[in-house]
Backbone as a ProteinNet text record, in pm:
[ID]
protein_1_A
[PRIMARY]
MILENRELRPALNDVLITNRNPASTSRYLFSLGDITEEHRSSGIWVSTAAGSTAAISGAGGVNLPLDSTSYQFVIREPYEYRDIQLRLKKKILEADHVIQVVSKMRRGSVYIDGSGYRYAFRFGQRLVIDAKAPTLHVFGLQ
[TERTIARY]
1660.6	1524	1519	1425.2	1414.1	1270.1	1252.9	1122.7	1126.5	1054.1	1047.5	1187.3	1274.2	1410.2	1502.2	1460.2	1543.8	1582.6	1711.9	1757.8	1744.8	1679.1	1661.2	1770.1	1784.3	1883.6	1846.3	1943.2	1909.6	1851.1	1762.6	1703	1791.1	1826.7	1898.4	1800.6	1683.1	1585.3	1458.2	1383.1	1254.7	1206.3	1103.7	1037.6	888.4	821.4	676.7	620	528.2	459	314	265.1	132.2	75.8	-50.9	-111.1	-50.5	-32.2	26.3	-60	-191.7	-284.3	-309.3	-264.1	-276.4	-420.9	-517.5	-657.6	-719.3	-646.8	-695.7	-644.1	-718	-679.6	-562.9	-467.2	-357.6	-403.6	-388.3	-430	-310.9	-288.3	-170.5	-182.1	-99.2	-79.8	48.1	42.2	157	197	324.9	373.5	492.8	490.1	601.6	608.7	719.8	730.4	623.5	550.2	446.7	308.1	300.8	171.8	159.8	49.1	16.7	-123.5	-137.6	-267.8	-296.1	-423.5	-465.6	-499.1	-435.4	-453.3	-515.6	-591.7	-637.6	-600	-529.1	-482.1	-440.4	-380.2	-321.3	-179.8	-127.2	6	86.3	213.3	304.6	428.4	465.7	596.5	689.1	810.8	916.1	1034.6	1095.4	1198.5	1319.8	1435.6	1559.4	1566	1664.5	1683.9	1708.4	1784.3	1814.4	1690.1	1589.9	1468	1355.9	1383.8	1276.3	1222.7	1290	1239.4	1160.9	1144.9	1076.8	930.6	884.3	742.1	687	763.5	711.5	681.6	756.7	730.9	593.5	559.8	429.8	315.3	346.9	245.8	231.8	302.6	291.7	410.6	516.7	638.1	716.9	829.5	913.9	1048.1	1101.8	1236.1	1337.3	1417.2	1518.7	1654.2	1742.1	1877.5	1946.9	2023.1	2086.2	2175.4	2234	2322.2	2247.9	2116.6	2037.8	2039.3	2044.1	2033.2	1889.1	1799	1658.1	1594	1481.2	1400.9	1255	1164.5	1024.7	930.9	806.4	702.5	579.9	502.6	374.2	277.8	164.7	60.2	-15.2	-24	-88.5	-239.9	-309.4	-455.6	-515.3	-488.1	-540.5	-692.9	-750	-894.5	-925.6	-989.5	-1027	-1175	-1205.3	-1339.2	-1387.7	-1517.8	-1582.1	-1532.2	-1520.6	-1477.2	-1338.4	-1256.5	-1119.3	-1028.9	-958.4	-862.1	-721.7	-654.9	-519.9	-420.6	-329.3	-223.6	-98.2	-79.1	41.8	11.5	14.4	-11.1	113.4	195	323.7	410.1	541.1	632.1	775.7	855.9	1000.5	1057.8	1141.7	1195.7	1346.2	1393.1	1537.7	1587.3	1715	1773	1750.8	1732.1	1717	1571.9	1477.6	1338.5	1317.3	1228.9	1202.2	1053.7	1023.7	886.6	866	749.6	713.5	579.1	571.4	447.9	417.5	294.5	249.6	141.9	162.1	69.6	-62.3	-171.6	-304.4	-358.4	-263.9	-297.2	-254.4	-333.8	-293.6	-179.7	-181.7	-80.9	-25.9	42.7	107.8	245.5	304.7	438.6	518.5	649.1	744.5	834.4	834.8	918.7	1030.6	1152.1	1266.8	1325.7	1336.8	1395	1328.1	1198.6	1123.9	1076.1	1056.7	1000.6	1106.5	1232.5	1340.3	1351.9	1316.7	1327.2	1191.8	1126.6	996.4	1003	946.6	938.6	792	749.1	613.3	598.2	482.2	453.1	314.3	312.1	187.8	131.9	6.9	-66.3	17	28.6	98.7	248	306.5	450.4	480.5	597.4	640.2	759.2	749.4	857.5	907	1036.8	1098.2	1185.4	1160.5	1234.5	1305.3	1433.3	1511.1	1609.3	1687.3	1783.3	1923.3	1934.4	2065.4	2104.1	2204.8	2256	2399.4	2475.7	2611.4	2607.9	2706.6	2715.9	2746.3	2670.8	2691.6	2771.7	2885.9	2971.1	2945.6	2900.7	2873.7	2980.7	3049	3156	3104.3	3154.8	3118	3011.6	2957.9	2859.6	2929.2	2890.1	2949.9	2886.4
3579.5	3574.8	3631.9	3724.6	3791.7	3782.9	3738.3	3731.2	3824.1	3937	4032.9	4067.9	4116.2	4159.4	4046.2	3922.6	3807.2	3735.9	3725.8	3657.5	3506.6	3443.8	3299	3231.9	3103.6	3030.1	3036.8	3040.6	3043.3	2908.9	2914.4	2792.5	2741.3	2615.2	2553.6	2511.7	2466.6	2416.6	2499.4	2500.7	2569.4	2616	2699.7	2754.1	2730.9	2687.4	2673.4	2763.5	2850.3	2938.4	2892.2	2854.1	2795.5	2809	2775.4	2766.1	2645.8	2654.4	2541.4	2416.7	2436.6	2326.6	2319.4	2214.4	2209.6	2205.9	2176.1	2175.8	2315.9	2411.3	2548.7	2633.8	2737.7	2831	2917.2	2937.9	3031.8	3169.1	3268.2	3406	3498.4	3584.9	3669.9	3780.9	3883.2	3985.1	3948.6	3945.7	3907.1	4027.3	4068.2	4184.9	4149.2	4200.7	4189.1	4321.2	4392.2	4524.9	4617.5	4683.6	4775.9	4712.3	4580.4	4509.7	4439.9	4463.2	4392.1	4336.2	4208.3	4142.3	4069.1	4062.4	3981.1	3842.8	3741.3	3604.7	3514.8	3419.8	3303.2	3184.3	3090.2	2976.5	2864	2761.4	2654.4	2690.3	2801.6	2846.6	2892.1	2910.5	2960.5	2872.4	2827.8	2765.3	2871.7	2880.2	2962.5	2869.2	2870.3	2771.5	2832	2782	2812	2722.4	2743.4	2656.3	2511.8	2494.5	2359.9	2285.7	2358.4	2295.9	2292.3	2336.6	2352.7	2221.3	2110.6	1982.2	1907.9	1968.2	1900.8	1946.6	1981.8	2010.9	2121.9	2225.4	2337.6	2293.8	2196.4	2143.6	2078	2002.1	1937.7	2036.6	2155.6	2259.3	2352	2321.6	2403.4	2491.7	2477.7	2555.1	2500.9	2564.1	2532.5	2480.3	2378.5	2330.6	2431.4	2487.3	2585.2	2516.7	2564.7	2508.9	2525.5	2426.6	2426.8	2548.6	2602.8	2718.6	2852.4	2849.6	2972.1	3048.6	3180.5	3264.6	3309.1	3269.9	3303.9	3216.3	3262.9	3180.8	3200.6	3124.6	3131.6	3112.3	3153.5	3126.2	3072.4	2992.4	2941.1	2949.9	3013.1	3015.1	2882.7	2811.4	2679.7	2696.9	2647.6	2647.5	2782.6	2887.2	3019.5	3023	3093.5	3111.7	3252.5	3259.4	3389.4	3410.8	3514.6	3537.7	3677.7	3692.2	3821.3	3882.8	3801.9	3848.4	3912.2	3880.2	3931.3	3832.3	3880.4	3798.7	3833.5	3737.7	3760.1	3770	3864	3878.5	3803.2	3785.5	3721.3	3577.8	3486.7	3346.1	3259.6	3291	3222.7	3304.6	3296.9	3376.6	3333.8	3340.7	3323.7	3463.5	3477.7	3608.2	3613.8	3728.5	3750.8	3766.6	3747.9	3746.1	3875.6	3988	4115.4	4146.6	4060.8	4082.1	4034.5	4105.1	4076.5	4048.3	3941.3	3906	3945.6	4003.3	4030.7	3965.2	3898.9	3832.7	3878	3924.9	3961.7	3862.4	3796.7	3694	3753.1	3688.5	3718.3	3592.9	3509.7	3383.5	3390.9	3332.2	3323.8	3225.1	3117.5	3012.9	2972.8	3062.8	3030.1	2971.8	2916	2857.8	2885.8	2894.2	2902.3	2780.9	2697.5	2577.3	2599.1	2569.7	2584.9	2447	2413.2	2285.3	2165.8	2157	2046	2079.5	1976.6	1997.2	2016	2014.3	2023.5	2158.1	2264.4	2398.5	2466.7	2488.6	2553.8	2675.9	2785	2907.9	2949.5	2993.8	3044.1	3173	3189.2	3306.4	3356.6	3443.7	3486.9	3614.5	3641.2	3755.5	3884.2	3953	4081.2	4071.8	3953.1	3941.2	3950.1	4007.4	4026.6	3936.3	3866.3	3781.9	3842.8	3863.9	3917.3	3807.7	3777.1	3671.7	3731.8	3701.9	3743.9	3633.2	3654.4	3552.5	3580.9	3668.7	3700.9	3593.7	3518.8	3414.6	3384.8	3323.9	3286.1	3191.2	3200.8	3111.9	2971	2877.8	2736.2	2675.2	2618.8	2555.7	2405.1	2349.7	2206.9	2142.7	2046.7	1979.9	1852.9	1822.6	1699.5	1717.6	1837.5	1863.4	1931	1893.2	1953.6	2086.1
380.3	423.1	564.6	584.6	713.6	762.3	885.3	950	1070.2	1060.3	1171.1	1223.8	1138.3	1173.1	1217.7	1201.4	1235.1	1106.8	1082.8	962	980.3	885.1	888.6	805.6	824.4	746	598.8	509.1	366	322.1	226.3	171.3	58.1	66	-44.8	-154.1	-114.4	-209.7	-215.3	-104.9	-111.9	24.2	17.7	135.3	114.9	220.8	219.4	327.5	289	382.4	384.3	503.2	510.9	651.5	665.1	796.5	867.4	996.3	1070.3	1056.4	1048.4	1025.1	874.4	807	661.3	610.6	698	656.3	663.5	718.2	729.2	614.4	584.1	477.9	523.6	434.5	458.8	411.2	497.2	463.8	484	386.6	391.9	287.5	304.6	202.8	130.1	-1.3	-83.6	-166.8	-158.9	-232.5	-318.4	-439.7	-532.9	-607	-589.1	-650.2	-593.4	-682.2	-635.9	-631.1	-645.4	-639.3	-504.6	-435.3	-312	-325.9	-294.7	-303.2	-173.1	-136.6	-24.4	-79	-24.3	-73.7	31.7	-18.2	56.9	-30	27.8	-51.7	41.7	-16.5	63.8	107.5	59.4	97.5	-22.6	-0.2	-103.1	-106.8	-225.6	-246.2	-304.1	-252.7	-312.1	-329.2	-446.9	-475.5	-543.5	-505	-575.9	-699.8	-782.1	-898.6	-853.8	-746.2	-697.4	-650	-601.7	-553.7	-655.3	-777.1	-875.6	-931.9	-907.4	-957	-849.8	-733.1	-622	-614.2	-496.2	-471.5	-559.4	-583.4	-662.9	-806.3	-855.7	-989.8	-995.8	-893	-886.4	-869.2	-818.6	-797.5	-918.1	-1026.2	-1146.8	-1175.7	-1097	-1121	-1239.2	-1265.1	-1380.6	-1330.8	-1396.8	-1365.4	-1419.3	-1329.9	-1368.6	-1378.9	-1467	-1473.4	-1338.6	-1297.9	-1167.4	-1144.1	-1249.3	-1233.4	-1243.3	-1250.1	-1260.6	-1128.4	-1135.6	-1016.4	-993.4	-1082.7	-1067.5	-959.6	-909.8	-820	-857	-797.3	-839.8	-721.9	-742.7	-644	-715.1	-642.3	-688.3	-570.7	-591.2	-490.3	-500.9	-390.9	-389.2	-379.9	-477.6	-480.6	-438.6	-516.5	-479.9	-484	-389.8	-383	-432.4	-547.9	-604	-574.2	-501.7	-450.7	-487.3	-482.5	-511.6	-642.3	-744.4	-876.6	-877.5	-779.1	-774.8	-848.8	-947.5	-1021.1	-972.3	-912.9	-861.9	-976.2	-966.1	-1066.6	-1026.3	-896.4	-845.6	-804.8	-902.6	-872.7	-890.2	-987	-1002.9	-1096.2	-1070.9	-1153.1	-1126.2	-1230.4	-1217.2	-1196.1	-1095.4	-1057.6	-1076.5	-1115.5	-1119.3	-976.3	-955.4	-821.2	-743.6	-812.1	-740.9	-700.3	-734.9	-694.8	-550.5	-479.4	-339	-320	-249.6	-213	-67	-37.2	101.1	130	243.2	285	427.1	449.5	583.5	623	736.4	781.7	829.5	790.6	844.7	913.6	964	1029.7	1176.1	1262.2	1402.8	1420.6	1340	1354.6	1218	1154.9	1029.7	1054.7	950.1	960.6	834.5	852.8	742.9	756.4	652.9	651.1	549.6	590.7	500.9	473.2	345.2	301.3	369.4	355.5	413.9	553.9	632.5	766.1	874.3	837.4	935.8	1004.7	936.3	993.6	980.7	1095.5	1097.1	1187.5	1138.2	1215.2	1224.9	1342	1359.2	1278.2	1215.6	1131.6	1171.7	1271.7	1333.9	1271.5	1305.3	1250.6	1260.6	1148.4	1142.9	1118.2	1128.9	1104.8	955.5	924.2	786	755.7	642.4	592.3	461.4	451.6	330.1	270	143.4	74.5	-45.3	-55.5	-171.5	-206.1	-308.6	-352.1	-299.1	-200.7	-144.3	-43.6	-75.9	12.9	-28.7	59.6	20.1	-99	-184.1	-299.9	-253	-305.6	-274.4	-388	-356.1	-456.3	-451.8	-561.6	-571.1	-657.1	-601.4	-673.7	-739.3	-855.6	-923.8	-1030.1	-1045.3	-1150.1	-1267.4	-1385.2	-1505.3	-1535
[MASK]
++++++++++++++++++++++++++++++++++++++++++++++++++++++++++++++++++++++++++++++++++++++++++++++++++++++++++++++++++++++++++++++++++++++++++++++

């Protein structure tokens, strides 16, 4: 995950992209492949397989097998306006797919694995999310 040429810590479970004030609308450009959409919503959940049974599940995501290399995103409470139907609302992605988000918020935030790691996400900044991270070896699971 890269925010404006700065590599962020990898997410073990999930990433939340939202306005710093949860009562405010999150505004951003969301890109996947050759599709770019302007979104207004409560934010974006992005989850690894390990985090798929947590918050993203409650937001409409899918529980992925723990050994899956796929990841997923769910747009939280998307606002569809002026007869615009969003195509990018939720999807399970293969590991080689890349999400790009450009902030249209003065005070946005990126939270990694809960509230412990927060990064400012200001107007015009670009966040690139992919599944490239060191392999995590978990012992004791069958």
